[in-house]
Short mmCIF file of C-alpha atoms and ligand atoms in Angstrom, two decimals:
data_model
loop_
_atom_site.label_atom_id
_atom_site.label_comp_id
_atom_site.label_asym_id
_atom_site.label_seq_id
_atom_site.Cartn_x
_atom_site.Cartn_y
_atom_site.Cartn_z
CA MET P 257 180.20 239.58 86.37
CA VAL P 258 182.45 240.65 89.24
CA ASP P 259 181.91 238.66 92.43
CA MET P 260 180.77 240.26 95.67
CA ASP P 261 184.02 239.60 97.60
CA THR P 262 186.04 241.49 94.97
CA LEU P 263 183.67 244.46 95.21
CA VAL P 264 183.67 244.46 99.02
CA SER P 265 187.45 244.41 99.05
CA LEU P 266 187.78 247.20 96.45
CA CYS P 267 185.22 249.28 98.36
CA LYS P 268 187.17 248.98 101.58
CA ARG P 269 190.61 249.50 100.05
CA ARG P 270 189.65 252.58 98.07
CA GLY P 271 187.25 254.18 100.56
CA PHE P 272 183.84 253.53 99.03
CA VAL P 273 182.24 251.45 101.80
CA PHE P 274 183.47 250.25 105.19
CA GLN P 275 182.02 247.73 107.63
CA SER P 276 180.17 249.65 110.33
CA SER P 277 181.88 249.77 113.75
CA GLU P 278 184.69 247.62 112.40
CA ILE P 279 187.03 248.25 115.34
CA TYR P 280 184.45 246.55 117.58
CA GLY P 281 184.17 243.54 115.31
CA GLY P 282 181.60 245.16 113.02
CA LEU P 283 177.83 245.30 113.19
CA GLY P 284 176.21 242.73 110.91
CA SER P 285 174.85 244.14 107.66
CA SER P 286 175.56 247.72 108.61
CA TRP P 287 177.84 249.69 106.34
CA ASP P 288 179.46 253.14 106.34
CA TYR P 289 180.11 255.07 103.16
CA GLY P 290 183.69 256.38 102.94
CA PRO P 291 185.10 259.45 101.14
CA LEU P 292 184.41 258.11 97.63
CA GLY P 293 181.22 256.28 98.53
CA VAL P 294 179.64 259.38 99.98
CA GLU P 295 180.28 261.33 96.76
CA MET P 296 178.91 258.58 94.58
CA LYS P 297 175.82 258.10 96.73
CA ARG P 298 175.18 261.82 96.62
CA ASN P 299 175.46 261.70 92.80
CA ILE P 300 172.83 258.96 92.63
CA ARG P 301 170.44 260.89 94.86
CA ASP P 302 171.05 264.16 93.02
CA LEU P 303 170.53 262.61 89.57
CA TRP P 304 167.30 261.00 90.70
CA TRP P 305 166.12 264.28 92.22
CA ARG P 306 167.05 266.25 89.13
CA ASP P 307 165.34 263.83 86.74
CA VAL P 308 162.29 262.94 88.83
CA VAL P 309 161.65 266.32 90.48
CA HIS P 310 163.43 269.33 88.96
CA LEU P 311 163.15 268.48 85.28
CA ARG P 312 159.47 267.59 85.53
CA ARG P 313 156.62 270.04 85.67
CA ASP P 314 154.38 267.71 87.66
CA VAL P 315 156.47 266.61 90.66
CA VAL P 316 157.35 268.37 93.92
CA GLY P 317 159.59 267.29 96.78
CA LEU P 318 159.10 266.46 100.44
CA GLU P 319 161.23 265.51 103.42
CA ALA P 320 159.16 263.84 106.10
CA ALA P 321 160.36 262.77 109.55
CA VAL P 322 161.59 259.22 110.06
CA LEU P 323 159.48 258.98 113.24
CA MET P 324 155.79 259.17 112.45
CA HIS P 325 152.61 258.77 114.48
CA PRO P 326 152.17 255.06 115.30
CA ARG P 327 148.68 255.13 113.79
CA VAL P 328 150.30 255.72 110.38
CA TRP P 329 151.45 252.09 110.50
CA GLU P 330 148.05 250.88 111.57
CA ALA P 331 146.47 252.67 108.59
CA SER P 332 149.13 251.56 106.10
CA GLY P 333 148.74 247.91 107.05
CA HIS P 334 152.36 247.58 108.19
CA LEU P 335 151.47 246.68 111.78
CA GLU P 336 149.27 243.85 110.67
CA ARG P 337 150.96 242.61 107.54
CA PHE P 338 154.55 243.78 107.20
CA SER P 339 156.03 240.49 108.27
CA ASP P 340 157.99 237.54 106.98
CA PRO P 341 157.66 233.90 108.08
CA MET P 342 160.66 233.03 110.23
CA VAL P 343 162.13 229.73 111.45
CA ASP P 344 164.92 229.03 113.96
CA CYS P 345 167.46 226.24 114.02
CA ASN P 346 167.35 224.52 117.43
CA ALA P 347 171.05 223.51 117.20
CA CYS P 348 172.99 226.53 115.90
CA LYS P 349 170.18 229.02 116.70
CA ARG P 350 170.42 230.67 113.30
CA ARG P 351 167.27 232.34 112.02
CA PHE P 352 165.97 232.06 108.44
CA ARG P 353 163.13 233.26 106.30
CA ALA P 354 160.94 230.21 105.78
CA ASP P 355 160.18 231.24 102.20
CA GLN P 356 163.88 231.49 101.28
CA LEU P 357 165.21 228.24 102.76
CA ASP P 358 165.52 226.53 99.42
CA ASP P 359 167.22 229.50 97.73
CA VAL P 360 170.62 228.69 99.30
CA PRO P 361 172.93 225.65 99.07
CA TRP P 362 172.47 223.35 102.07
CA VAL P 363 174.80 221.33 104.26
CA HIS P 364 174.03 217.63 104.33
CA TYR P 365 175.55 214.76 106.38
CA CYS P 366 174.74 211.98 103.95
CA PRO P 367 173.69 208.66 105.62
CA SER P 368 174.65 206.68 102.50
CA ARG P 369 178.22 208.00 102.65
CA LYS P 370 179.00 207.36 106.34
CA ASP P 371 177.77 210.79 107.31
CA THR P 372 180.17 212.59 104.98
CA LYS P 373 179.45 216.30 104.86
CA PHE P 374 178.32 217.66 101.45
CA GLU P 375 177.14 221.00 100.23
CA VAL P 376 174.10 220.40 98.02
CA PRO P 377 173.12 223.09 95.47
CA ALA P 378 170.10 225.27 96.29
CA GLY P 379 166.76 223.53 95.86
CA GLU P 380 168.30 220.18 94.82
CA ALA P 381 168.20 216.75 96.43
CA CYS P 382 171.36 214.93 97.59
CA ALA P 383 172.90 213.17 94.56
CA HIS P 384 173.84 210.12 96.74
CA CYS P 385 170.83 209.38 98.91
CA GLY P 386 168.16 211.45 97.12
CA GLU P 387 167.13 213.15 100.39
CA ARG P 388 165.79 216.69 100.30
CA ARG P 389 166.67 219.30 102.90
CA ILE P 390 164.67 219.17 106.10
CA LEU P 391 167.26 220.34 108.66
CA CYS P 392 169.09 223.65 109.06
CA PRO P 393 170.76 224.55 105.70
CA VAL P 394 173.85 226.00 107.41
CA CYS P 395 174.80 223.61 110.23
CA GLY P 396 173.04 220.63 108.66
CA LYS P 397 172.20 219.22 112.10
CA GLY P 398 169.44 221.19 113.82
CA ALA P 399 165.70 220.80 113.29
CA LEU P 400 163.83 223.95 112.31
CA THR P 401 160.93 225.39 114.28
CA GLU P 402 157.48 225.92 112.75
CA PRO P 403 157.30 229.24 110.82
CA ARG P 404 156.25 232.26 112.90
CA GLN P 405 155.33 235.67 111.50
CA PHE P 406 157.96 238.27 112.39
CA ASN P 407 157.14 241.97 111.97
CA LEU P 408 159.92 243.75 110.13
CA MET P 409 159.37 247.19 111.65
CA LEU P 410 162.02 248.43 114.08
CA LYS P 411 160.33 249.40 117.31
CA THR P 412 161.43 252.22 119.54
CA PHE P 413 160.09 254.29 122.45
CA LEU P 414 159.46 258.01 122.45
CA GLY P 415 160.06 259.81 125.73
CA PRO P 416 161.41 258.62 129.07
CA VAL P 417 158.90 255.82 129.80
CA GLU P 418 159.30 252.60 127.87
CA ASP P 419 155.68 251.43 127.95
CA GLU P 420 153.16 250.48 125.27
CA ALA P 421 151.91 254.05 124.97
CA ALA P 422 155.39 255.24 124.02
CA VAL P 423 155.94 252.68 121.24
CA THR P 424 156.63 253.94 117.77
CA TYR P 425 158.52 252.66 114.75
CA LEU P 426 161.33 253.74 112.50
CA ARG P 427 159.65 254.07 109.11
CA PRO P 428 159.99 250.98 106.92
CA GLU P 429 159.35 253.03 103.75
CA THR P 430 159.38 256.75 102.94
CA ALA P 431 156.09 256.47 101.03
CA GLN P 432 153.78 257.05 104.00
CA GLY P 433 155.26 260.54 104.49
CA MET P 434 153.81 261.49 101.09
CA PHE P 435 150.36 260.04 101.81
CA VAL P 436 149.94 261.75 105.18
CA ASN P 437 151.07 265.05 103.62
CA PHE P 438 148.88 264.73 100.53
CA GLU P 439 146.42 267.37 101.71
CA ASN P 440 149.18 269.76 102.89
CA VAL P 441 150.99 269.59 99.55
CA LEU P 442 147.78 269.92 97.56
CA GLN P 443 146.77 273.03 99.46
CA ALA P 444 150.23 274.58 99.46
CA THR P 445 150.92 274.04 95.76
CA ARG P 446 147.38 274.12 94.20
CA ARG P 447 148.38 271.22 91.96
CA LYS P 448 146.06 269.56 89.48
CA LEU P 449 146.09 265.80 88.93
CA PRO P 450 148.22 264.12 87.81
CA PHE P 451 151.08 265.21 90.05
CA GLY P 452 153.71 263.56 92.17
CA ILE P 453 155.39 263.98 95.55
CA ALA P 454 158.95 262.70 95.78
CA GLN P 455 161.19 261.94 98.71
CA VAL P 456 164.67 260.58 99.34
CA GLY P 457 165.41 259.32 102.82
CA ARG P 458 166.33 256.55 105.19
CA SER P 459 164.11 253.60 105.94
CA PHE P 460 164.57 250.80 108.43
CA ARG P 461 163.57 247.15 108.39
CA ASN P 462 164.49 244.45 110.86
CA GLU P 463 165.30 242.05 108.02
CA ILE P 464 165.60 238.41 109.13
CA THR P 465 168.25 237.60 106.56
CA PRO P 466 170.10 240.78 105.66
CA GLY P 467 173.29 240.37 103.68
CA ASN P 468 175.02 240.39 100.35
CA PHE P 469 176.93 243.55 101.23
CA ILE P 470 174.73 246.63 100.77
CA PHE P 471 172.04 244.73 98.87
CA ARG P 472 169.87 244.01 101.91
CA THR P 473 170.51 245.93 105.10
CA ARG P 474 168.43 247.02 108.07
CA GLU P 475 169.05 250.70 107.47
CA PHE P 476 168.96 251.89 103.87
CA GLU P 477 167.96 254.79 101.72
CA GLN P 478 165.01 254.99 99.38
CA MET P 479 164.10 257.28 96.50
CA GLU P 480 160.34 257.14 96.19
CA LEU P 481 157.79 258.93 94.09
CA GLU P 482 154.06 258.85 94.76
CA PHE P 483 152.43 259.94 91.53
CA PHE P 484 148.73 260.73 92.04
CA VAL P 485 146.34 260.28 89.12
CA ASN P 486 142.61 260.70 88.65
CA PRO P 487 141.14 257.19 88.23
CA ALA P 488 138.19 258.66 86.32
CA ASP P 489 140.49 260.00 83.58
CA THR P 490 141.66 258.21 80.49
CA VAL P 491 144.86 258.86 78.57
CA ASP P 492 145.30 257.54 75.02
CA GLY P 493 142.23 255.41 75.52
CA GLN P 494 143.62 253.76 78.66
CA PRO P 495 142.56 254.24 82.30
CA ALA P 496 144.89 256.99 83.63
CA ASP P 497 146.40 254.78 86.36
CA GLU P 498 147.35 252.10 83.85
CA TYR P 499 148.74 254.63 81.38
CA TRP P 500 150.90 256.33 84.03
CA HIS P 501 152.04 253.02 85.48
CA GLN P 502 153.36 252.00 82.09
CA HIS P 503 154.91 255.46 81.64
CA TRP P 504 156.85 255.19 84.89
CA ILE P 505 158.01 251.64 84.18
CA ALA P 506 159.58 252.84 80.92
CA GLU P 507 160.98 256.02 82.54
CA ARG P 508 162.66 254.19 85.35
CA LEU P 509 164.19 251.52 83.17
CA ALA P 510 165.52 254.27 80.87
CA TRP P 511 166.99 256.08 83.89
CA TYR P 512 169.37 253.24 84.74
CA ARG P 513 170.36 252.93 81.08
CA ARG P 514 170.97 256.69 80.83
CA TYR P 515 173.61 256.52 83.56
CA GLY P 516 175.52 253.65 82.04
CA ILE P 517 174.01 250.34 83.16
CA ARG P 518 174.23 247.88 80.29
CA ALA P 519 170.93 246.77 78.75
CA GLU P 520 171.81 243.08 79.09
CA ASN P 521 172.05 243.47 82.86
CA LEU P 522 168.59 245.01 83.29
CA ARG P 523 165.17 243.46 82.89
CA LEU P 524 161.57 243.97 83.96
CA ARG P 525 159.73 241.39 86.02
CA GLU P 526 155.96 241.36 86.42
CA HIS P 527 154.75 240.30 89.89
CA ALA P 528 152.50 237.26 89.85
CA LYS P 529 149.03 237.79 91.39
CA GLU P 530 149.90 235.82 94.54
CA GLU P 531 153.02 237.85 95.32
CA LEU P 532 151.40 241.30 94.94
CA ALA P 533 151.55 243.43 98.09
CA HIS P 534 148.21 243.94 99.85
CA TYR P 535 147.86 247.44 98.34
CA ALA P 536 148.90 246.71 94.75
CA LYS P 537 146.83 246.24 91.60
CA ARG P 538 149.97 245.58 89.55
CA THR P 539 153.71 245.73 90.28
CA VAL P 540 156.67 245.50 87.94
CA ASP P 541 160.24 245.28 89.24
CA VAL P 542 163.30 246.61 87.50
CA GLU P 543 165.81 243.84 88.11
CA TYR P 544 169.59 243.95 87.81
CA ARG P 545 171.90 241.01 87.24
CA PHE P 546 173.77 241.34 90.56
CA ALA P 547 176.61 238.99 91.51
CA ILE P 548 173.96 237.07 93.50
CA GLY P 549 171.77 236.70 90.37
CA TRP P 550 168.83 238.67 88.99
CA SER P 551 167.32 240.68 91.87
CA GLU P 552 165.10 243.67 92.49
CA LEU P 553 166.61 247.10 92.00
CA GLU P 554 163.36 249.04 92.04
CA GLY P 555 159.66 248.26 92.31
CA ILE P 556 157.01 250.19 90.38
CA ALA P 557 153.58 249.61 91.87
CA ASN P 558 150.05 250.71 91.14
CA ARG P 559 148.91 251.20 94.76
CA THR P 560 145.38 252.22 93.72
CA ASP P 561 143.59 254.46 96.25
CA TYR P 562 144.42 252.07 99.10
CA ASP P 563 146.69 254.39 101.09
CA LEU P 564 144.66 257.60 100.90
CA ARG P 565 141.48 255.70 101.74
CA ARG P 566 143.07 253.97 104.72
CA HIS P 567 144.55 257.20 106.09
CA ALA P 568 141.19 258.92 105.67
CA GLU P 569 139.47 256.08 107.55
CA VAL P 570 141.95 255.95 110.42
CA SER P 571 142.59 259.70 110.78
CA GLY P 572 139.01 260.83 110.11
CA ARG P 573 140.28 263.44 107.62
CA THR P 574 139.02 263.80 104.08
CA LEU P 575 141.82 262.96 101.69
CA THR P 576 140.24 263.62 98.33
CA TYR P 577 140.73 265.77 95.26
CA PHE P 578 138.03 267.97 93.76
CA ASP P 579 137.59 267.05 90.10
CA ASP P 580 136.58 270.37 88.44
CA GLU P 581 135.50 268.69 85.25
CA ARG P 582 133.16 266.19 86.87
CA LYS P 583 132.26 268.46 89.79
CA GLY P 584 132.87 265.82 92.41
CA HIS P 585 135.46 264.49 94.85
CA VAL P 586 137.69 261.58 93.89
CA VAL P 587 140.28 259.60 95.80
CA PRO P 588 143.39 259.63 93.57
CA TYR P 589 145.16 256.44 92.58
CA VAL P 590 148.89 256.25 93.19
CA ILE P 591 151.67 255.03 90.93
CA GLU P 592 154.82 254.44 92.96
CA PRO P 593 158.32 253.99 91.55
CA ALA P 594 160.33 252.98 94.65
CA ALA P 595 164.10 252.67 94.26
CA GLY P 596 166.92 251.99 96.70
CA VAL P 597 169.95 254.29 96.81
CA ASP P 598 172.22 251.57 98.17
CA ARG P 599 171.03 248.97 95.67
CA SER P 600 171.50 251.45 92.82
CA PHE P 601 175.00 252.09 94.18
CA LEU P 602 175.75 248.36 94.06
CA ALA P 603 174.34 248.06 90.54
CA PHE P 604 176.32 251.05 89.20
CA LEU P 605 179.46 249.74 90.86
CA SER P 606 179.05 246.15 89.61
CA ASP P 607 178.28 247.29 86.08
CA ALA P 608 181.23 249.67 85.92
CA TYR P 609 183.79 247.08 87.06
CA HIS P 610 186.14 245.94 84.28
CA VAL P 611 189.49 244.17 84.25
CA GLU P 612 191.69 244.35 81.18
CA GLU P 613 195.26 243.81 80.16
CA VAL P 614 197.32 246.82 79.17
CA ARG P 615 200.84 246.17 77.92
CA GLY P 616 201.01 242.92 79.85
CA GLU P 617 199.67 244.44 83.07
CA ARG P 618 196.28 244.00 84.70
CA ARG P 619 194.23 247.20 84.73
CA VAL P 620 191.12 247.45 86.93
CA VAL P 621 188.91 250.22 85.72
CA LEU P 622 185.51 251.42 86.89
CA ARG P 623 183.85 252.71 83.74
CA PHE P 624 181.38 254.95 85.55
CA HIS P 625 179.20 257.39 83.67
CA PRO P 626 180.80 260.79 84.44
CA GLU P 627 177.74 261.87 86.44
CA ILE P 628 177.99 258.79 88.67
CA ALA P 629 181.79 258.90 89.12
CA PRO P 630 182.65 260.08 92.65
CA VAL P 631 185.64 262.10 91.44
CA LYS P 632 185.46 263.79 88.05
CA ILE P 633 189.05 264.99 87.68
CA ALA P 634 192.41 264.19 89.27
CA VAL P 635 195.23 266.71 88.94
CA LEU P 636 198.62 265.01 89.04
CA PRO P 637 202.07 266.60 89.09
CA LEU P 638 204.65 264.66 87.13
CA LEU P 639 207.45 265.52 89.58
CA LYS P 640 206.49 266.16 93.17
CA LYS P 641 209.95 267.47 94.03
CA ARG P 642 209.56 270.46 91.72
CA ALA P 643 207.86 273.18 93.78
CA ASP P 644 206.76 275.09 90.66
CA ILE P 645 205.02 272.01 89.20
CA VAL P 646 203.35 271.22 92.51
CA ALA P 647 202.17 274.82 92.99
CA ARG P 648 200.74 274.96 89.47
CA ALA P 649 198.99 271.61 89.91
CA TRP P 650 197.41 272.72 93.19
CA ALA P 651 196.25 276.00 91.60
CA ILE P 652 194.61 274.08 88.74
CA ARG P 653 192.99 271.70 91.21
CA ASP P 654 191.60 274.55 93.27
CA GLU P 655 190.19 276.24 90.18
CA LEU P 656 188.57 273.07 88.79
CA ALA P 657 187.21 272.14 92.22
CA ARG P 658 184.87 275.14 92.02
CA ARG P 659 182.91 273.26 89.34
CA TRP P 660 183.69 269.56 89.75
CA VAL P 661 184.88 267.18 92.43
CA THR P 662 188.61 267.38 91.73
CA VAL P 663 191.43 265.77 93.70
CA TYR P 664 195.19 266.23 93.80
CA ASP P 665 197.55 263.29 94.18
CA ASP P 666 201.33 263.10 94.15
CA THR P 667 201.91 260.02 96.25
CA ALA P 668 203.33 257.78 93.49
CA ALA P 669 204.84 257.79 90.03
CA ILE P 670 202.52 258.95 87.27
CA GLY P 671 201.75 255.50 85.80
CA ARG P 672 200.63 254.26 89.19
CA LEU P 673 198.62 257.43 89.84
CA TYR P 674 196.70 256.82 86.61
CA ARG P 675 195.96 253.23 87.62
CA ARG P 676 194.69 254.37 91.00
CA GLN P 677 192.32 256.83 89.36
CA ASP P 678 191.17 254.13 86.89
CA GLU P 679 190.37 251.86 89.81
CA VAL P 680 188.01 254.44 91.34
CA GLY P 681 186.53 255.46 88.01
CA THR P 682 187.83 259.05 87.65
CA PRO P 683 186.99 259.94 84.03
CA TYR P 684 189.83 262.45 83.44
CA CYS P 685 193.30 263.17 84.78
CA VAL P 686 195.13 266.44 84.25
CA THR P 687 198.92 266.21 84.38
CA VAL P 688 201.27 269.09 85.00
CA ASP P 689 204.83 268.41 83.82
CA VAL P 690 208.15 270.13 83.16
CA GLN P 691 206.93 271.31 79.77
CA THR P 692 204.01 273.10 81.47
CA VAL P 693 206.14 275.28 83.74
CA GLY P 694 209.48 275.30 81.90
CA ASP P 695 212.82 275.43 83.68
CA ALA P 696 213.74 278.81 85.19
CA GLU P 697 217.34 277.71 85.89
CA LYS P 698 217.89 276.94 82.22
CA GLY P 699 215.99 280.05 81.18
CA GLU P 700 213.28 277.92 79.51
CA THR P 701 209.71 279.11 79.65
CA GLY P 702 206.84 276.65 79.90
CA ASP P 703 204.15 276.10 77.29
CA ASP P 704 201.37 276.62 79.87
CA CYS P 705 199.70 273.46 78.62
CA VAL P 706 198.57 270.38 80.54
CA THR P 707 197.93 266.81 79.47
CA ILE P 708 194.35 265.62 79.77
CA ARG P 709 194.06 261.85 79.90
CA ASP P 710 190.93 259.82 79.19
CA ARG P 711 190.18 256.92 81.57
CA ASP P 712 188.50 254.67 79.02
CA SER P 713 190.73 254.96 75.95
CA MET P 714 193.81 256.12 77.88
CA GLY P 715 194.21 258.69 75.09
CA GLN P 716 196.01 261.91 75.97
CA MET P 717 195.88 265.41 74.56
CA ARG P 718 197.80 268.60 75.23
CA VAL P 719 195.58 271.54 76.14
CA PRO P 720 196.44 275.16 77.11
CA ILE P 721 195.66 275.68 80.81
CA GLY P 722 193.30 278.50 79.91
CA GLU P 723 191.20 276.10 77.81
CA ALA P 724 191.36 273.08 80.13
CA ALA P 725 188.13 273.86 81.99
CA LEU P 726 186.29 274.32 78.71
CA ALA P 727 187.57 271.03 77.29
CA LEU P 728 186.79 269.18 80.53
CA GLY P 729 183.34 270.77 80.62
CA ARG P 730 182.62 269.46 77.13
CA LEU P 731 183.88 265.99 78.00
CA LEU P 732 182.03 265.78 81.29
CA GLY P 733 178.94 267.09 79.54
CA GLY P 734 178.97 264.08 77.22
CA ALA P 735 181.13 265.10 74.24
CA GLU P 736 183.07 262.22 72.69
CA TRP P 737 186.77 262.08 73.53
CA ALA P 738 187.66 261.87 69.81
CA THR P 739 185.67 265.02 69.06
CA VAL P 740 187.29 267.12 71.77
CA ALA P 741 190.77 265.64 71.29
CA GLY P 742 190.45 266.35 67.58
CA GLY P 743 190.98 270.03 68.37
CA TYR P 744 194.30 269.53 70.21
CA PRO P 745 197.63 267.78 69.71
CA THR P 746 197.44 264.24 71.04
CA GLN P 747 200.35 262.60 72.83
CA GLY P 748 202.25 259.94 70.96
CA ALA P 749 203.87 257.02 72.78
CA LYS P 750 206.85 259.24 73.72
CA GLY P 751 204.98 261.85 75.70
CA ASN P 752 202.32 259.44 76.85
CA HIS P 753 202.65 259.08 80.61
CA ASP P 754 200.72 255.76 80.51
CA ALA P 755 203.37 254.13 78.34
N1 LIG L 965 157.18 251.93 99.21
C1 LIG L 965 157.36 250.70 98.52
C2 LIG L 965 158.54 249.98 98.97
O1 LIG L 965 159.16 250.31 99.97
P1 LIG L 965 160.05 247.94 98.41
O2 LIG L 965 160.11 247.10 97.16
O3 LIG L 965 159.91 247.23 99.70
O4 LIG L 965 158.87 248.96 98.16
C3 LIG L 965 161.70 249.69 97.40
O5 LIG L 965 161.34 248.86 98.48
C4 LIG L 965 163.19 249.60 97.14
O6 LIG L 965 163.91 249.90 98.34
C5 LIG L 965 163.68 248.22 96.73
O7 LIG L 965 163.52 248.00 95.35
C6 LIG L 965 165.14 248.28 97.11
O8 LIG L 965 165.88 248.95 96.12
C7 LIG L 965 165.12 249.15 98.37
N2 LIG L 965 165.13 248.27 99.56
C8 LIG L 965 164.08 247.68 100.16
N3 LIG L 965 164.48 246.97 101.23
C9 LIG L 965 165.83 247.12 101.31
C10 LIG L 965 166.84 246.63 102.22
N4 LIG L 965 166.53 245.87 103.27
N5 LIG L 965 168.11 246.97 101.98
C11 LIG L 965 168.45 247.77 100.93
N6 LIG L 965 167.54 248.26 100.06
C12 LIG L 965 166.24 247.95 100.24
#
């Protein structure tokens, strides 16, 4: 598994992710998505939206405001309960989550070794004196305060007066937008249960210990679905909420697999009773084997009728559904698959990262699924000094760019250009060479063919320009390289620009 420092450095160098406000020294745990990152992030959002909203008959979309009425957070329980226990070091003043202190290695000045400084592995006792950690795990000197509850919502003020009446919060989850609009959506769309409301948007949490690159940040993006079911129904002999919960667990796991994440790096984890959120009857996480270890990628919760009931109580509105069959009102249960865009980004990136040796040289290649890859095609001229080659390459790029994200690059020799595209995961390169355009001075006409090169196998085939879009369309649509290349001459070692 690739380590985090390697990913952070690749992301910066190739324009996926930059440290926020870097010229001012950076803002801790805040990240900006660069030219490639923004394309890849958009792909993740779009694929989720396509699969969870457009391709389904029972889900509609929503885009709620980030700033909501403060009473939303009273009703949801966030004001009272959305907090973590926090401790401070009285020497170095660092702040930690009390429940995560033993998850990190700790610094220890061992009394049995003349106060020699050691780093002791997470959760273990010192091998020399047998002491367990009681002081600050980072400086190893300061005592820690008693745990205090720290609310994770980011507070702000609306309007010109910064008093209590003006306090509101940046939403800590997108979910509440769906609950408070339940009635509006029901009336506008005349939906029958079960149906879902989906949203992609930014959420904010004043995390005590953000970090690990884009894994845990204070501003992040969520892709959440609230899928409302009738608790009085049964499906296949099971209560409807339990049936649909299981359905969404399987769906969401399959989604990550569909876009290339390897099965051995994904697993499901059932929440123990004592860790369930206050609203949940059952929660299962999809976990990914990140560089930091197995961690949550997405949570899929059965939130029962908690949210609609609470909003009805606090707002005084009736948030029910009329059950035609039973001729009565019910409060729907909610199944919630809640994923993070940034965490998915990190998982897709980590999983795609491969290093291999090609003819004695190190090749870094991101084996992205074509739908995740930020750039689908790179058009490369073999000789940038030949105006006719350059003009033809640009024309092909412009044509392909109408359908796919396609770039042009002539800033190095062809072998290096291929490696650069491998390193950012571009599935196909199209090369325009002397053979394509011919040589007017020598009276030679070109063959009007280009070379298409496959990122993964590095195979190359010669395709007429007029058929290139069709061949690329088949490849990007999932056809095997061998199948498509079978219809065209392939390049031997002589014409192979990789060689
Ligand atoms: N509405 C339920 C909810 O928000 P959650 O497990 O707290 O549940 C859902 O968040 C997903 O949002 C997580 O699985 C994760 O992918 C993402 N997420 C949560 N907090 C995050 C943070 N501080 N930084 C990045 N992603 C975060």
